Short mmCIF file of N, CA, C and O and ligand atoms in Angstrom, two decimals:
data_model
loop_
_atom_site.label_atom_id
_atom_site.label_comp_id
_atom_site.label_asym_id
_atom_site.label_seq_id
_atom_site.Cartn_x
_atom_site.Cartn_y
_atom_site.Cartn_z
N MET A 47 190.96 165.60 22.79
CA MET A 47 191.32 165.36 24.35
C MET A 47 191.12 166.83 24.83
O MET A 47 191.73 167.51 24.22
N LEU A 48 190.44 166.95 25.78
CA LEU A 48 190.37 168.19 26.40
C LEU A 48 191.53 168.79 27.21
O LEU A 48 192.29 167.82 27.77
N GLN A 49 191.89 170.11 27.07
CA GLN A 49 192.88 170.59 28.21
C GLN A 49 192.03 171.57 28.91
O GLN A 49 191.33 172.21 28.95
N ILE A 50 192.64 170.79 30.49
CA ILE A 50 191.73 171.71 31.22
C ILE A 50 192.28 172.58 31.95
O ILE A 50 193.51 172.02 32.50
N HIS A 51 191.60 173.62 32.58
CA HIS A 51 192.67 174.38 33.51
C HIS A 51 192.26 174.27 35.03
O HIS A 51 191.13 174.61 35.19
N CYS A 52 193.09 173.90 35.43
CA CYS A 52 193.06 173.75 37.31
C CYS A 52 193.24 174.93 37.78
O CYS A 52 194.32 175.86 37.50
N PRO A 53 192.50 175.47 38.27
CA PRO A 53 191.88 177.15 39.32
C PRO A 53 193.34 176.82 40.30
O PRO A 53 193.41 178.13 40.55
N TYR A 54 193.36 175.73 40.86
CA TYR A 54 194.59 175.63 42.04
C TYR A 54 195.62 175.19 41.66
O TYR A 54 196.63 176.05 42.33
N CYS A 55 195.85 174.77 40.53
CA CYS A 55 197.57 174.53 40.13
C CYS A 55 197.81 176.04 39.18
O CYS A 55 199.05 176.30 38.82
N GLN A 56 196.72 176.43 38.34
CA GLN A 56 196.71 177.40 37.78
C GLN A 56 197.34 177.17 36.28
O GLN A 56 198.82 177.90 36.08
N GLU A 57 197.18 175.93 35.82
CA GLU A 57 197.77 175.39 34.67
C GLU A 57 197.03 174.64 33.59
O GLU A 57 196.18 174.12 34.47
N TYR A 58 196.97 174.55 32.45
CA TYR A 58 196.13 173.79 31.46
C TYR A 58 196.92 172.39 31.69
O TYR A 58 198.05 171.88 31.65
N ARG A 59 196.27 171.06 31.80
CA ARG A 59 196.75 170.09 31.98
C ARG A 59 195.68 168.98 30.95
O ARG A 59 194.75 169.25 30.82
N GLU A 60 196.41 167.87 30.96
CA GLU A 60 195.64 166.89 29.97
C GLU A 60 194.02 166.38 30.43
O GLU A 60 194.52 166.16 31.72
N GLU A 61 192.78 166.08 29.84
CA GLU A 61 191.96 165.47 30.49
C GLU A 61 192.32 164.43 31.64
O GLU A 61 191.52 164.41 32.31
N GLU A 62 193.32 163.36 30.85
CA GLU A 62 193.24 162.34 31.65
C GLU A 62 194.10 162.48 32.97
O GLU A 62 193.63 161.59 33.45
N GLU A 63 193.92 163.69 33.34
CA GLU A 63 194.86 163.72 34.71
C GLU A 63 193.47 164.46 35.62
O GLU A 63 193.61 164.24 36.80
N PHE A 64 192.29 164.45 35.11
CA PHE A 64 191.00 164.80 35.76
C PHE A 64 190.07 163.75 35.95
O PHE A 64 190.03 162.77 34.90
N SER A 65 189.09 163.89 36.55
CA SER A 65 188.10 162.73 36.29
C SER A 65 186.69 163.65 36.77
O SER A 65 186.84 164.61 37.54
N TYR A 66 185.65 163.39 35.85
CA TYR A 66 184.37 164.08 35.88
C TYR A 66 183.37 163.82 37.50
O TYR A 66 183.59 162.74 37.61
N ALA A 67 183.13 164.93 37.84
CA ALA A 67 182.32 164.34 39.41
C ALA A 67 180.92 164.95 39.03
O ALA A 67 180.37 165.47 40.45
N GLY A 68 180.22 165.13 38.29
CA GLY A 68 178.71 165.54 37.91
C GLY A 68 178.94 166.83 37.88
O GLY A 68 179.73 167.84 37.72
N GLN A 69 177.18 167.14 38.05
CA GLN A 69 176.80 168.31 37.90
C GLN A 69 177.18 169.35 39.26
O GLN A 69 177.30 169.07 40.10
N ALA A 70 177.60 170.67 38.52
CA ALA A 70 178.08 171.61 39.93
C ALA A 70 176.97 172.27 40.24
O ALA A 70 175.72 172.45 39.94
N HIS A 71 176.96 173.23 41.50
CA HIS A 71 175.95 173.75 42.11
C HIS A 71 174.97 173.18 42.76
O HIS A 71 173.61 173.90 42.43
N ILE A 72 174.86 171.98 43.13
CA ILE A 72 173.55 171.25 43.70
C ILE A 72 173.33 171.43 44.96
O ILE A 72 174.77 171.25 45.53
N GLU A 73 172.65 172.23 45.59
CA GLU A 73 172.71 172.66 46.75
C GLU A 73 171.77 171.56 47.66
O GLU A 73 170.82 171.05 47.29
N ARG A 74 172.76 171.29 48.90
CA ARG A 74 171.65 170.24 49.73
C ARG A 74 170.71 170.46 50.19
O ARG A 74 170.88 171.75 50.70
N PRO A 75 169.84 170.14 50.35
CA PRO A 75 168.43 170.69 51.29
C PRO A 75 168.81 170.89 52.50
O PRO A 75 169.31 170.14 53.26
N SER A 76 168.49 172.23 53.15
CA SER A 76 168.68 172.43 54.85
C SER A 76 167.72 171.72 55.61
O SER A 76 168.39 171.28 56.65
N GLU A 77 166.68 171.08 55.21
CA GLU A 77 166.22 170.19 55.77
C GLU A 77 165.46 169.31 54.99
O GLU A 77 164.18 168.92 55.16
N PRO A 78 166.04 168.05 54.82
CA PRO A 78 165.59 166.78 54.10
C PRO A 78 164.58 166.08 54.72
O PRO A 78 163.94 165.63 53.72
N GLU A 79 164.37 166.48 55.70
CA GLU A 79 163.45 165.35 56.46
C GLU A 79 161.82 166.03 55.95
O GLU A 79 160.91 165.37 56.00
N SER A 80 161.87 167.63 55.69
CA SER A 80 160.73 168.24 54.98
C SER A 80 160.37 167.82 54.00
O SER A 80 159.31 168.33 53.31
N LEU A 81 161.18 167.14 53.27
CA LEU A 81 160.81 166.90 51.93
C LEU A 81 159.78 165.60 51.39
O LEU A 81 160.20 164.43 52.34
N THR A 82 159.34 165.79 50.33
CA THR A 82 158.92 164.62 49.79
C THR A 82 159.48 163.60 49.29
O THR A 82 160.66 163.95 48.99
N ASP A 83 159.04 162.21 49.50
CA ASP A 83 160.04 161.77 48.58
C ASP A 83 160.53 161.86 46.87
O ASP A 83 161.59 161.74 46.83
N GLN A 84 159.35 162.80 46.47
CA GLN A 84 159.78 162.71 44.94
C GLN A 84 160.71 164.04 44.87
O GLN A 84 161.56 163.99 44.35
N GLU A 85 160.60 165.01 46.22
CA GLU A 85 161.58 165.92 45.92
C GLU A 85 162.64 165.33 46.69
O GLU A 85 163.94 166.14 45.88
N TRP A 86 162.87 164.72 47.37
CA TRP A 86 164.49 164.18 47.83
C TRP A 86 164.92 163.20 46.73
O TRP A 86 166.17 163.45 46.28
N ALA A 87 164.24 162.76 45.96
CA ALA A 87 164.73 161.77 44.74
C ALA A 87 165.04 162.62 43.61
O ALA A 87 166.06 162.26 42.92
N GLN A 88 164.52 164.15 43.56
CA GLN A 88 164.71 165.09 42.56
C GLN A 88 166.24 165.49 43.08
O GLN A 88 167.36 165.37 41.88
N TYR A 89 166.47 165.48 44.13
CA TYR A 89 167.80 166.30 44.43
C TYR A 89 168.88 164.94 44.65
O TYR A 89 170.09 165.43 44.26
N LEU A 90 168.73 163.76 44.71
CA LEU A 90 169.59 162.59 44.65
C LEU A 90 169.83 162.12 43.12
O LEU A 90 171.26 162.25 43.13
N PHE A 91 169.06 162.16 42.46
CA PHE A 91 169.10 161.44 41.12
C PHE A 91 169.15 162.24 39.78
O PHE A 91 169.32 161.69 38.79
N PHE A 92 168.25 163.25 40.07
CA PHE A 92 168.16 163.90 38.69
C PHE A 92 168.79 165.02 38.23
O PHE A 92 169.22 165.84 39.06
N ARG A 93 169.56 165.06 37.20
CA ARG A 93 170.43 166.16 36.32
C ARG A 93 169.96 166.73 35.57
O ARG A 93 169.65 166.18 34.43
N LYS A 94 170.70 168.23 35.33
CA LYS A 94 170.13 168.65 34.08
C LYS A 94 171.16 167.93 32.89
O LYS A 94 172.21 167.44 32.97
N ASN A 95 170.85 168.14 31.61
CA ASN A 95 171.33 167.49 30.44
C ASN A 95 171.39 168.47 29.12
O ASN A 95 170.63 168.18 28.30
N PRO A 96 171.90 169.86 29.63
CA PRO A 96 171.81 170.95 28.63
C PRO A 96 172.02 170.62 27.33
O PRO A 96 173.22 170.11 27.17
N ARG A 97 171.95 171.33 26.35
CA ARG A 97 172.55 171.25 24.80
C ARG A 97 172.81 172.93 25.10
O ARG A 97 172.39 173.91 24.70
N GLY A 98 174.26 172.98 25.18
CA GLY A 98 174.75 174.47 25.62
C GLY A 98 175.54 174.29 26.88
O GLY A 98 176.28 173.29 27.02
N LEU A 99 175.34 175.63 27.76
CA LEU A 99 176.42 175.67 28.38
C LEU A 99 176.28 174.78 29.44
O LEU A 99 174.81 174.85 30.08
N HIS A 100 176.80 174.09 30.41
CA HIS A 100 176.94 173.34 31.67
C HIS A 100 177.68 173.61 32.35
O HIS A 100 179.12 173.55 32.22
N HIS A 101 177.51 173.92 33.70
CA HIS A 101 178.15 174.03 34.95
C HIS A 101 178.48 172.40 35.46
O HIS A 101 177.43 171.94 36.02
N GLU A 102 179.55 171.91 35.72
CA GLU A 102 180.20 170.39 36.21
C GLU A 102 181.32 170.70 37.05
O GLU A 102 182.12 171.63 36.64
N MET A 103 181.31 169.57 37.87
CA MET A 103 182.85 169.52 39.13
C MET A 103 183.73 168.68 38.23
O MET A 103 183.16 167.87 37.63
N TRP A 104 184.72 168.84 38.08
CA TRP A 104 185.77 167.89 38.18
C TRP A 104 186.93 168.23 38.86
O TRP A 104 186.95 168.68 40.39
N TYR A 105 187.63 166.58 39.15
CA TYR A 105 188.39 166.47 40.46
C TYR A 105 189.68 166.19 39.85
O TYR A 105 189.86 165.53 38.93
N HIS A 106 190.71 167.04 40.07
CA HIS A 106 192.12 166.74 39.67
C HIS A 106 192.83 166.06 40.37
O HIS A 106 193.64 165.77 40.92
N ILE A 107 192.45 164.64 40.01
CA ILE A 107 192.75 163.12 40.75
C ILE A 107 194.23 162.98 40.44
O ILE A 107 195.01 162.49 41.54
N HIS A 108 195.44 163.19 39.29
CA HIS A 108 196.39 162.96 39.28
C HIS A 108 197.25 164.24 39.67
O HIS A 108 198.55 164.51 38.81
N GLY A 109 196.63 165.14 40.06
CA GLY A 109 197.14 166.40 40.53
C GLY A 109 197.23 166.94 41.60
O GLY A 109 197.54 166.08 42.95
N CYS A 110 196.43 168.16 42.14
CA CYS A 110 196.37 168.73 43.25
C CYS A 110 195.40 167.94 44.30
O CYS A 110 195.15 168.35 45.37
N LYS A 111 194.41 167.03 43.73
CA LYS A 111 193.39 166.57 44.41
C LYS A 111 192.53 167.29 44.71
O LYS A 111 191.79 166.99 46.02
N GLN A 112 192.02 168.39 44.20
CA GLN A 112 190.95 169.41 44.54
C GLN A 112 189.93 169.35 43.47
O GLN A 112 190.07 169.07 42.19
N PHE A 113 188.43 169.54 44.09
CA PHE A 113 187.54 169.55 43.15
C PHE A 113 187.72 171.00 42.77
O PHE A 113 187.42 171.82 43.60
N PHE A 114 186.72 171.45 41.45
CA PHE A 114 186.63 172.94 40.91
C PHE A 114 185.24 172.68 39.94
O PHE A 114 185.17 171.33 39.55
N ASN A 115 185.17 173.76 39.62
CA ASN A 115 184.11 173.82 38.48
C ASN A 115 184.40 174.34 37.01
O ASN A 115 185.52 175.19 37.11
N VAL A 116 184.26 173.61 35.86
CA VAL A 116 184.04 174.33 34.86
C VAL A 116 182.97 174.53 34.12
O VAL A 116 181.68 174.02 34.31
N CYS A 117 182.53 175.65 33.45
CA CYS A 117 181.36 175.70 32.61
C CYS A 117 182.24 175.26 31.30
O CYS A 117 183.01 175.82 30.35
N ARG A 118 181.38 174.40 30.29
CA ARG A 118 181.78 173.86 29.23
C ARG A 118 180.35 173.68 28.58
O ARG A 118 179.22 173.53 28.91
N HIS A 119 181.04 173.99 26.83
CA HIS A 119 179.51 173.84 26.41
C HIS A 119 179.75 172.39 25.80
O HIS A 119 180.53 171.69 25.15
N THR A 120 178.17 171.91 25.81
CA THR A 120 178.18 170.60 25.75
C THR A 120 177.99 169.91 24.15
O THR A 120 178.17 168.77 23.85
N VAL A 121 177.89 170.78 23.05
CA VAL A 121 178.32 170.60 21.80
C VAL A 121 179.37 171.02 21.25
O VAL A 121 179.64 169.71 20.67
N THR A 122 180.02 171.65 21.65
CA THR A 122 181.07 171.74 21.09
C THR A 122 182.68 171.32 21.88
O THR A 122 183.80 171.07 21.82
N TYR A 123 182.17 171.03 23.01
CA TYR A 123 182.96 170.53 24.08
C TYR A 123 184.06 171.55 25.04
O TYR A 123 185.23 171.67 25.55
N GLN A 124 183.80 172.85 24.15
CA GLN A 124 184.58 174.11 24.52
C GLN A 124 184.59 174.28 25.93
O GLN A 124 183.43 174.74 26.34
N ILE A 125 185.71 174.77 26.94
CA ILE A 125 185.54 174.82 27.89
C ILE A 125 185.43 176.71 28.12
O ILE A 125 186.66 177.03 27.56
N ILE A 126 184.32 176.87 28.54
CA ILE A 126 184.45 178.30 28.84
C ILE A 126 185.02 179.02 30.22
O ILE A 126 185.89 179.92 30.12
N SER A 127 185.13 178.35 30.93
CA SER A 127 185.61 179.02 32.34
C SER A 127 185.94 177.47 33.06
O SER A 127 185.52 176.64 33.38
N SER A 128 187.00 177.68 34.14
CA SER A 128 187.25 176.91 35.43
C SER A 128 187.37 177.73 36.55
O SER A 128 187.91 178.92 36.42
N TYR A 129 186.68 177.55 37.91
CA TYR A 129 186.62 178.34 38.80
C TYR A 129 186.51 177.45 40.31
O TYR A 129 185.94 176.20 39.86
N LYS A 130 187.07 178.08 41.15
CA LYS A 130 187.22 177.06 42.43
C LYS A 130 185.62 176.73 42.83
O LYS A 130 184.95 177.69 42.91
N ILE A 131 185.58 175.97 43.74
CA ILE A 131 184.24 175.51 44.61
C ILE A 131 184.07 176.83 45.23
O ILE A 131 184.87 177.09 46.13
N GLY A 132 182.81 177.68 45.64
CA GLY A 132 182.46 178.39 46.16
C GLY A 132 182.48 180.03 45.31
O GLY A 132 181.79 180.87 45.75
N ASP A 133 183.41 179.91 44.24
CA ASP A 133 183.04 180.80 43.31
C ASP A 133 181.85 180.88 42.15
O ASP A 133 181.36 179.41 42.15
N ARG A 134 181.50 182.07 41.82
CA ARG A 134 180.69 181.80 40.94
C ARG A 134 181.04 182.05 39.52
O ARG A 134 182.49 182.80 39.23
N PRO A 135 180.57 181.17 38.62
CA PRO A 135 181.07 181.18 36.95
C PRO A 135 180.72 182.65 36.37
O PRO A 135 179.68 183.35 36.97
N GLU A 136 181.72 182.74 35.42
CA GLU A 136 181.52 184.09 34.82
C GLU A 136 180.17 184.10 34.13
O GLU A 136 179.17 185.38 33.69
N LEU A 137 179.70 182.90 33.44
CA LEU A 137 178.44 182.79 32.80
C LEU A 137 177.37 182.12 33.27
O LEU A 137 177.86 180.97 33.68
N GLU A 138 176.12 182.73 33.78
CA GLU A 138 175.18 181.82 34.46
C GLU A 138 174.56 181.25 33.24
O GLU A 138 174.67 181.67 32.27
N GLN A 139 173.89 180.02 33.51
CA GLN A 139 173.36 179.32 32.39
C GLN A 139 171.99 179.79 31.82
O GLN A 139 172.11 179.95 30.62
N SER A 140 171.41 180.63 32.49
CA SER A 140 170.13 181.70 31.98
C SER A 140 170.55 182.36 31.02
O SER A 140 170.09 182.81 30.00
N LYS A 141 171.88 183.09 31.33
CA LYS A 141 172.27 184.17 30.48
C LYS A 141 173.04 183.59 29.34
O LYS A 141 172.68 183.90 27.86
N ALA A 142 173.46 182.25 29.12
CA ALA A 142 174.05 181.49 28.48
C ALA A 142 172.82 180.89 27.55
O ALA A 142 173.20 181.14 26.08
N VAL A 143 171.68 180.70 27.99
CA VAL A 143 170.70 180.31 26.96
C VAL A 143 169.92 181.30 26.36
O VAL A 143 169.96 181.12 24.91
N ASP A 144 169.88 182.69 26.58
CA ASP A 144 169.57 183.89 26.00
C ASP A 144 170.53 183.68 24.81
O ASP A 144 170.21 184.31 24.03
N LYS A 145 171.72 184.19 25.45
CA LYS A 145 172.99 184.59 24.17
C LYS A 145 172.86 183.55 23.41
O LYS A 145 172.79 183.74 22.08
N GLU A 146 172.32 182.08 23.41
CA GLU A 146 172.93 181.03 22.81
C GLU A 146 171.45 181.21 21.44
O GLU A 146 171.40 181.05 20.41
N SER A 147 170.21 181.57 21.99
CA SER A 147 169.00 181.72 21.28
C SER A 147 168.89 183.01 20.56
O SER A 147 168.32 183.07 19.42
N ILE A 148 169.89 184.16 20.83
CA ILE A 148 170.40 185.13 20.06
C ILE A 148 170.65 185.24 18.74
O ILE A 148 170.53 185.45 17.92
N ASN A 149 171.90 184.08 19.26
CA ASN A 149 172.86 183.51 17.87
C ASN A 149 172.20 183.01 17.07
O ASN A 149 172.86 182.69 15.93
N ALA A 150 170.87 182.38 17.46
CA ALA A 150 170.60 180.88 16.32
C ALA A 150 169.43 181.84 15.40
O ALA A 150 168.99 181.45 14.46
N ASN A 151 169.07 183.12 15.78
CA ASN A 151 168.28 183.82 15.16
C ASN A 151 169.10 184.78 13.72
O ASN A 151 169.88 184.58 14.04
ZN1 LIG B 431 195.03 170.92 39.86
#
């Protein structure tokens, strides 16, 4: 079971207090009517499924009822950081991939 740090409550709580809410940092297109059907479908339905660091949204459903972001390693399940919506993660995904490929060599 994961221990998840809620950046609003400022404490670690059991995973069962939270609900996974999908990939983080998905920006709604500013002019959706100008997109092709394929681009709109990409925005609505397609999500990353990386092997390594993943930025995802969680909802503290049995706590403060706030959404926040978590940076989690999908292989080890280790949570690297949690941060409020609107904040930037400590590790960006592209840097994390570089770091992982360096460690693999
Ligand atoms: Zn909370």
